[in-house]
PDB file of N, CA and C in Angstrom:
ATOM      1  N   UNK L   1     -39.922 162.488  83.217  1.00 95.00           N
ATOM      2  CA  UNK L   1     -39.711 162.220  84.629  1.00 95.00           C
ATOM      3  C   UNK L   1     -41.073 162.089  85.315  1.00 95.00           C
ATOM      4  N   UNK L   2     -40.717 161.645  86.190  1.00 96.00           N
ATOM      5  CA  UNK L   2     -42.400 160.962  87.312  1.00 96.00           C
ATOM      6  C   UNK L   2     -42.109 160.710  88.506  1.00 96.00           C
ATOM      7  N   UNK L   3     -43.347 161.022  89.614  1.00 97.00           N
ATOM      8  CA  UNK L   3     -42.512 160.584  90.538  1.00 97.00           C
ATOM      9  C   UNK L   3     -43.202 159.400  91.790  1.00 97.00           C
ATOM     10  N   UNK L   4     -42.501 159.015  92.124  1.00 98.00           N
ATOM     11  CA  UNK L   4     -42.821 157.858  92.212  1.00 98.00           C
ATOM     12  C   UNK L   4     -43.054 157.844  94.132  1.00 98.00           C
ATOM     13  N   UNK L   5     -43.605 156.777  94.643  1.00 98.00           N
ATOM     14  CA  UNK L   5     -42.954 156.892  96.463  1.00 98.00           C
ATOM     15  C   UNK L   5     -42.502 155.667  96.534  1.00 98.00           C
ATOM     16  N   UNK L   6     -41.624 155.860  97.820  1.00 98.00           N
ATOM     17  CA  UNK L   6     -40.534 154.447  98.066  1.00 98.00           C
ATOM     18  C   UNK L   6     -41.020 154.123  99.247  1.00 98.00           C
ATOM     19  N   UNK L   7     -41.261 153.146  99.039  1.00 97.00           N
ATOM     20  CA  UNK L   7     -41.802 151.711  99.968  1.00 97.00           C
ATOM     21  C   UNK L   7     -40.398 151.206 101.176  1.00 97.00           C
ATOM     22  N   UNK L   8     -41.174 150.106 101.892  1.00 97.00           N
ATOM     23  CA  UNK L   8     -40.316 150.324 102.865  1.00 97.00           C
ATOM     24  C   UNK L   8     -39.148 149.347 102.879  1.00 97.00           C
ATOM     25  N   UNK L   9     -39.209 148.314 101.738  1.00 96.00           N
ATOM     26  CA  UNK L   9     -38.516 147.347 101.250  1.00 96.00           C
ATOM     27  C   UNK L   9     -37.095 147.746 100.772  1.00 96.00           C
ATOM     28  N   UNK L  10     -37.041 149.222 100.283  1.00 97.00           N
ATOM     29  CA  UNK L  10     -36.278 150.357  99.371  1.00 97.00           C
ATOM     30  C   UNK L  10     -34.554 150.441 100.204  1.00 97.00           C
ATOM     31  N   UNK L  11     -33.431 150.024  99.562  1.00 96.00           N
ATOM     32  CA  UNK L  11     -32.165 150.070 100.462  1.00 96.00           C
ATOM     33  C   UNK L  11     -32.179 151.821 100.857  1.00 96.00           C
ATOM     34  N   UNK L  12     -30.403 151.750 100.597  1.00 97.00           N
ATOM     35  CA  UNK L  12     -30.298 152.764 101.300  1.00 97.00           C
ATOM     36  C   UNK L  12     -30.585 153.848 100.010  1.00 97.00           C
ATOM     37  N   UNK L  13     -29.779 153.269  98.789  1.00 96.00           N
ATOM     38  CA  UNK L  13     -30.292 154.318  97.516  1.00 96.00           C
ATOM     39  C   UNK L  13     -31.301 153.735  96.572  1.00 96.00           C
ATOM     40  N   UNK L  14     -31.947 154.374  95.743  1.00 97.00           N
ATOM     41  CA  UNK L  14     -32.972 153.679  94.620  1.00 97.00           C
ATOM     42  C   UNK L  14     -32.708 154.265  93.685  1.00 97.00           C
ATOM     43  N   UNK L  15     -32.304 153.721  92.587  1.00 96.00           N
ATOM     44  CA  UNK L  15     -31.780 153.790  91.199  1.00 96.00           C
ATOM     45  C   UNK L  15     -30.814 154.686  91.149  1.00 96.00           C
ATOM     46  N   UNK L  16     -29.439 154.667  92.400  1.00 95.00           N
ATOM     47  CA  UNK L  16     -28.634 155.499  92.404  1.00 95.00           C
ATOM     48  C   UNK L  16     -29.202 156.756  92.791  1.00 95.00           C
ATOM     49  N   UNK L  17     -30.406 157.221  93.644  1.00 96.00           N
ATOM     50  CA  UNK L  17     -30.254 157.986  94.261  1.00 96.00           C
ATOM     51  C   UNK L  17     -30.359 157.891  95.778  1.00 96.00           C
ATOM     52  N   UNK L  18     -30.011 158.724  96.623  1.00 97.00           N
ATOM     53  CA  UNK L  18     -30.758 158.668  97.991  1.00 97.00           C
ATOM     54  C   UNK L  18     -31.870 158.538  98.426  1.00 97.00           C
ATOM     55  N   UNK L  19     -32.331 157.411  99.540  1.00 97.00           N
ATOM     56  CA  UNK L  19     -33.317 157.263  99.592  1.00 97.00           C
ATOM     57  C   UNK L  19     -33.850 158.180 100.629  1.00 97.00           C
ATOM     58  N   UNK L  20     -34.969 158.783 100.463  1.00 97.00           N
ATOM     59  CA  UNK L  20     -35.613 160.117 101.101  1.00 97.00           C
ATOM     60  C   UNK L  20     -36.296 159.374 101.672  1.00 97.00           C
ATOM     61  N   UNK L  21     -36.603 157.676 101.821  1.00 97.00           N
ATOM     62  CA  UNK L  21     -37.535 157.592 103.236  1.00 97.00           C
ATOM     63  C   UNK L  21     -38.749 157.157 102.550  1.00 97.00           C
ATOM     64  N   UNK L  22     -39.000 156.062 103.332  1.00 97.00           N
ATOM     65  CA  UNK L  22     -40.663 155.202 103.146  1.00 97.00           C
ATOM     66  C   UNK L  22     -42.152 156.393 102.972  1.00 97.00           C
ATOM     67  N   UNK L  23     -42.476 156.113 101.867  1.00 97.00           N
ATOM     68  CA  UNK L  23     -43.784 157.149 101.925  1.00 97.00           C
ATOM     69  C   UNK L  23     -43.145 158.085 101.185  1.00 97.00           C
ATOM     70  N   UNK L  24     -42.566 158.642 101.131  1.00 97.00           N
ATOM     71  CA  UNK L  24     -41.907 159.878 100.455  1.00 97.00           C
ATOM     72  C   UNK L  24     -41.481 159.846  98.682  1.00 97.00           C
ATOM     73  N   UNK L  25     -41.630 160.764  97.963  1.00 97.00           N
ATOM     74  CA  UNK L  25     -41.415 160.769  96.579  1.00 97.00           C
ATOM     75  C   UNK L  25     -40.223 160.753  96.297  1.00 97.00           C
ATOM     76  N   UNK L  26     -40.271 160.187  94.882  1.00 97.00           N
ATOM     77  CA  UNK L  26     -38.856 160.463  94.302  1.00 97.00           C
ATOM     78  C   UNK L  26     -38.912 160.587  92.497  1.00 97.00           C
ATOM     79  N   UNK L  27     -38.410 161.429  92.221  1.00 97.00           N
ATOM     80  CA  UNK L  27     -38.610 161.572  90.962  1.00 97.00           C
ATOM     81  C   UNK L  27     -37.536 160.638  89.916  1.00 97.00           C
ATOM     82  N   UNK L  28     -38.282 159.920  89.053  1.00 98.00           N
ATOM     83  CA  UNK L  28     -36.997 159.127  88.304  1.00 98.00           C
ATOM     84  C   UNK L  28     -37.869 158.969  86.771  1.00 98.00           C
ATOM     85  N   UNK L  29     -36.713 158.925  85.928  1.00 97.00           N
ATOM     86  CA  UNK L  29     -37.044 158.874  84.519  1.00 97.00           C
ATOM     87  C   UNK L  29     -38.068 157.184  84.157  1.00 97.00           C
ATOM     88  N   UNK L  30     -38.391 157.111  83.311  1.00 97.00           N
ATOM     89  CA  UNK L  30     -38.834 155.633  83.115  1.00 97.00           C
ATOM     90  C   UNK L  30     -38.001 154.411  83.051  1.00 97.00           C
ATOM     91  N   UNK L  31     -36.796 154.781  82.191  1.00 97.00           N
ATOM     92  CA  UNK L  31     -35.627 154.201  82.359  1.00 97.00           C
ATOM     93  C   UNK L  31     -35.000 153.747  84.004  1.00 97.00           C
ATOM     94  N   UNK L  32     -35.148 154.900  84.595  1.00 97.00           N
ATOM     95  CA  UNK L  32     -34.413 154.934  86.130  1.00 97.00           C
ATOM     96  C   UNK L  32     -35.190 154.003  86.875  1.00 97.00           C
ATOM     97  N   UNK L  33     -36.861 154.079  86.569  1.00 98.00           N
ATOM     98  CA  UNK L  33     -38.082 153.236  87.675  1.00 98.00           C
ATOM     99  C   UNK L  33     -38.080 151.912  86.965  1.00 98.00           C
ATOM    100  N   UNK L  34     -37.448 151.278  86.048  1.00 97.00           N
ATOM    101  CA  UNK L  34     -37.819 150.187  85.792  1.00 97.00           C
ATOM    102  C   UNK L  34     -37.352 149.067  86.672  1.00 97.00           C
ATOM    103  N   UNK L  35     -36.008 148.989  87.257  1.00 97.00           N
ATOM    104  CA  UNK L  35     -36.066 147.885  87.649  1.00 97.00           C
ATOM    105  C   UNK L  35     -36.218 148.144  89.834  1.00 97.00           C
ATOM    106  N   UNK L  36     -36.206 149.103  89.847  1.00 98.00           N
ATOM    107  CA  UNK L  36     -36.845 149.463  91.569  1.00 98.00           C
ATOM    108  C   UNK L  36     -38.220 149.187  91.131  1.00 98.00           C
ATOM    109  N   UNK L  37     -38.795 149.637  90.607  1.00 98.00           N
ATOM    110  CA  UNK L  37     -40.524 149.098  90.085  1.00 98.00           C
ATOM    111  C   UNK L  37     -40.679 147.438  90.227  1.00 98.00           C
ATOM    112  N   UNK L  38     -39.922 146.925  89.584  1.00 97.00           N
ATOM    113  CA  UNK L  38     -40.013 145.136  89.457  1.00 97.00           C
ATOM    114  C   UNK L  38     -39.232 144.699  90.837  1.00 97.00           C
ATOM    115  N   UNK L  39     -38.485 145.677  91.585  1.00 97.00           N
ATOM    116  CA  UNK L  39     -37.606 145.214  92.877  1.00 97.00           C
ATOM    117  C   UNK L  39     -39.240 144.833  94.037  1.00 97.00           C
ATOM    118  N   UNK L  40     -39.802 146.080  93.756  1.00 97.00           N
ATOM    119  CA  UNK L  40     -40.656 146.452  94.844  1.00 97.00           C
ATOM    120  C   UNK L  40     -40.482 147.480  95.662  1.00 97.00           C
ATOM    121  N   UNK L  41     -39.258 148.354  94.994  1.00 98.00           N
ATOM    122  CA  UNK L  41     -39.040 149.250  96.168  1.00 98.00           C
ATOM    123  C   UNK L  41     -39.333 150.805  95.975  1.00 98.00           C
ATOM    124  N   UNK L  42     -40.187 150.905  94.736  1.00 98.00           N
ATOM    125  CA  UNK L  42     -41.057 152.239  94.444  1.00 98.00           C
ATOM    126  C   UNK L  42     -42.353 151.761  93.559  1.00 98.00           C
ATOM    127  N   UNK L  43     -43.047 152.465  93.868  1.00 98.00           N
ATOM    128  CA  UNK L  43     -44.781 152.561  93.776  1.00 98.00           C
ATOM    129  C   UNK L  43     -45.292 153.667  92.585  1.00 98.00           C
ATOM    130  N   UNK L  44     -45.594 154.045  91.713  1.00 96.00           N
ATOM    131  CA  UNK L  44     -46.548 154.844  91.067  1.00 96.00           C
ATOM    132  C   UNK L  44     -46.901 155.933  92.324  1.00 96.00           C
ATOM    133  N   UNK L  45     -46.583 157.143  92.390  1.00 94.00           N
ATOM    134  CA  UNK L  45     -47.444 157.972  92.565  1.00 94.00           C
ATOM    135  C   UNK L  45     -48.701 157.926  91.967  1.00 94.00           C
ATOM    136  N   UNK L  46     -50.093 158.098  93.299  1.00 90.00           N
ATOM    137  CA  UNK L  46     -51.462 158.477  92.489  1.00 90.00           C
ATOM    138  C   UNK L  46     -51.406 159.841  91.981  1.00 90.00           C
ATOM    139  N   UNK L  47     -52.266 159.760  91.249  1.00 85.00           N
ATOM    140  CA  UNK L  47     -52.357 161.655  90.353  1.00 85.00           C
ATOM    141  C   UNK L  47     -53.519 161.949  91.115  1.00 85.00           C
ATOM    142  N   UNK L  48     -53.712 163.358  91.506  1.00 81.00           N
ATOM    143  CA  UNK L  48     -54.552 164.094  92.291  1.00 81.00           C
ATOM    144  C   UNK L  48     -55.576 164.350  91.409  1.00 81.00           C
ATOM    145  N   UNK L  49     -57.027 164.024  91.550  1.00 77.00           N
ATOM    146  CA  UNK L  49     -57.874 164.191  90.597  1.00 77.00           C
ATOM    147  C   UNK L  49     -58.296 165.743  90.401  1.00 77.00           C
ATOM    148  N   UNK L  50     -58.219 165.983  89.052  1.00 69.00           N
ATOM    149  CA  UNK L  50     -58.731 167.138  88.488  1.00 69.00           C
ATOM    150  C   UNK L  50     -59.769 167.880  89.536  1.00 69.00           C
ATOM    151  N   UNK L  51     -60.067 169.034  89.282  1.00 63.00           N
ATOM    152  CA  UNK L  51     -60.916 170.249  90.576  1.00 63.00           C
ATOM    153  C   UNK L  51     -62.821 169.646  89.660  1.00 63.00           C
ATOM    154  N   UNK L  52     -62.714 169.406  88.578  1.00 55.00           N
ATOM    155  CA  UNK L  52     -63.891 169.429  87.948  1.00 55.00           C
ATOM    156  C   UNK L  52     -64.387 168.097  88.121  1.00 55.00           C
ATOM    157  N   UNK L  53     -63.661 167.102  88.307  1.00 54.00           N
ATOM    158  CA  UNK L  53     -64.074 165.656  88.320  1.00 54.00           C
ATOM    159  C   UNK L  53     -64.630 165.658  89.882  1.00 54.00           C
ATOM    160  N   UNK L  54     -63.662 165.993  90.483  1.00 52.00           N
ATOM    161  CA  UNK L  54     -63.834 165.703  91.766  1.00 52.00           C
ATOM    162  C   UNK L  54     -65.198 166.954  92.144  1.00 52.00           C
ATOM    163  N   UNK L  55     -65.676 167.535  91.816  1.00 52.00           N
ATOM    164  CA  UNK L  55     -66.880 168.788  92.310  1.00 52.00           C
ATOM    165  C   UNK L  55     -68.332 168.158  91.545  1.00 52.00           C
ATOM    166  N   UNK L  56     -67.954 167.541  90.535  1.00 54.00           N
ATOM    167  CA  UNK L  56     -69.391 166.857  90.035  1.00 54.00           C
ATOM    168  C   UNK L  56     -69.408 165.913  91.407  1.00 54.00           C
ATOM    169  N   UNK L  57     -71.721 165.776  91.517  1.00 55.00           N
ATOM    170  CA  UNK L  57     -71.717 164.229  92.544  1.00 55.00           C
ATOM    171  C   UNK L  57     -72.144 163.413  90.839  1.00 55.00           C
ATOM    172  N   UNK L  58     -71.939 162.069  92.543  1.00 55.00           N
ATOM    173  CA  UNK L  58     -71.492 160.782  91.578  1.00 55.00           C
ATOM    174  C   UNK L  58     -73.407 160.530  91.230  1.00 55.00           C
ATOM    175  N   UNK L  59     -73.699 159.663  90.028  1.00 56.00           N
ATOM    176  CA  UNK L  59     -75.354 159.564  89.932  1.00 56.00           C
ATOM    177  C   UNK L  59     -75.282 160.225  88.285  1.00 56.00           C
ATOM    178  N   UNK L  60     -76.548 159.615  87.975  1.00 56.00           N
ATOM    179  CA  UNK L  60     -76.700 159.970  86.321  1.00 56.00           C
ATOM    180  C   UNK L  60     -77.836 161.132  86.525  1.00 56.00           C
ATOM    181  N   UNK L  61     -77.536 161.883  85.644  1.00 58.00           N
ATOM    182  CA  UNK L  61     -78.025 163.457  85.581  1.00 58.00           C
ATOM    183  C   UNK L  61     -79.752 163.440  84.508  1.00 58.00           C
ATOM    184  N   UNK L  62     -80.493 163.979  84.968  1.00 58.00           N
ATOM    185  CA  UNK L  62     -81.261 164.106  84.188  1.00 58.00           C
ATOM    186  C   UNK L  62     -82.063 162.753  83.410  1.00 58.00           C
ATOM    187  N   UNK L  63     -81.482 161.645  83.885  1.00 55.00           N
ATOM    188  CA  UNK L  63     -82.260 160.427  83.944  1.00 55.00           C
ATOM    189  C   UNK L  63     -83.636 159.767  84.468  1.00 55.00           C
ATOM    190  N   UNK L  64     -83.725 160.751  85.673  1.00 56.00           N
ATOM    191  CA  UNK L  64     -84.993 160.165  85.968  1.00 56.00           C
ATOM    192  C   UNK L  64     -86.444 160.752  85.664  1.00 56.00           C
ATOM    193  N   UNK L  65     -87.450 160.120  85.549  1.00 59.00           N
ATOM    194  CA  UNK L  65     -88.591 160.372  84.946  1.00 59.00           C
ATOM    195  C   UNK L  65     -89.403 161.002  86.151  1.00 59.00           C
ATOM    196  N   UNK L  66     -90.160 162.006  86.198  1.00 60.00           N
ATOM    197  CA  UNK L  66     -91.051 162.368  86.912  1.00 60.00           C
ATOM    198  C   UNK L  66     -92.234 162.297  86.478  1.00 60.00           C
ATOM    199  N   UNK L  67     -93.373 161.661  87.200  1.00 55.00           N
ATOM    200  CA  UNK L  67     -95.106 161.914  87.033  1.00 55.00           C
ATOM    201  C   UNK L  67     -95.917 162.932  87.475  1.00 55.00           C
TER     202      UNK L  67
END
């Protein structure tokens, strides 16, 4: 399962469930998101980046040369 958000294109249900509303998640199997996915009427949830990715800065480490 995954979950997905529903767009504003989305009827009243999406893949036989209720629709909870533009912007808002919905959890559906891969099976369930395939054809609302190709409709247009649910999106991929983004994944929240990891605590460690996001706390490194961006720039190459220990690369530069000093005189």
């Amino acid at each position: 399962m995954k979950d997905y958000l529903v767009t504003e294109v989305a009827g009243k249900e999406v893949a036989g469930k209720p629709n909870p509303g533009a912007g808002e998640a919905i959890r559906l199997s891969d099976l369930q998101a395939e054809q609302p996915l190709r409709q247009g009427h649910i999106v991929a949830k983004p994944e929240k980046p990891s605590g460690s990715a996001a706390a490194q800065p961006s720039g190459r480490r220990g690369s530069s040369k000093r005189k």
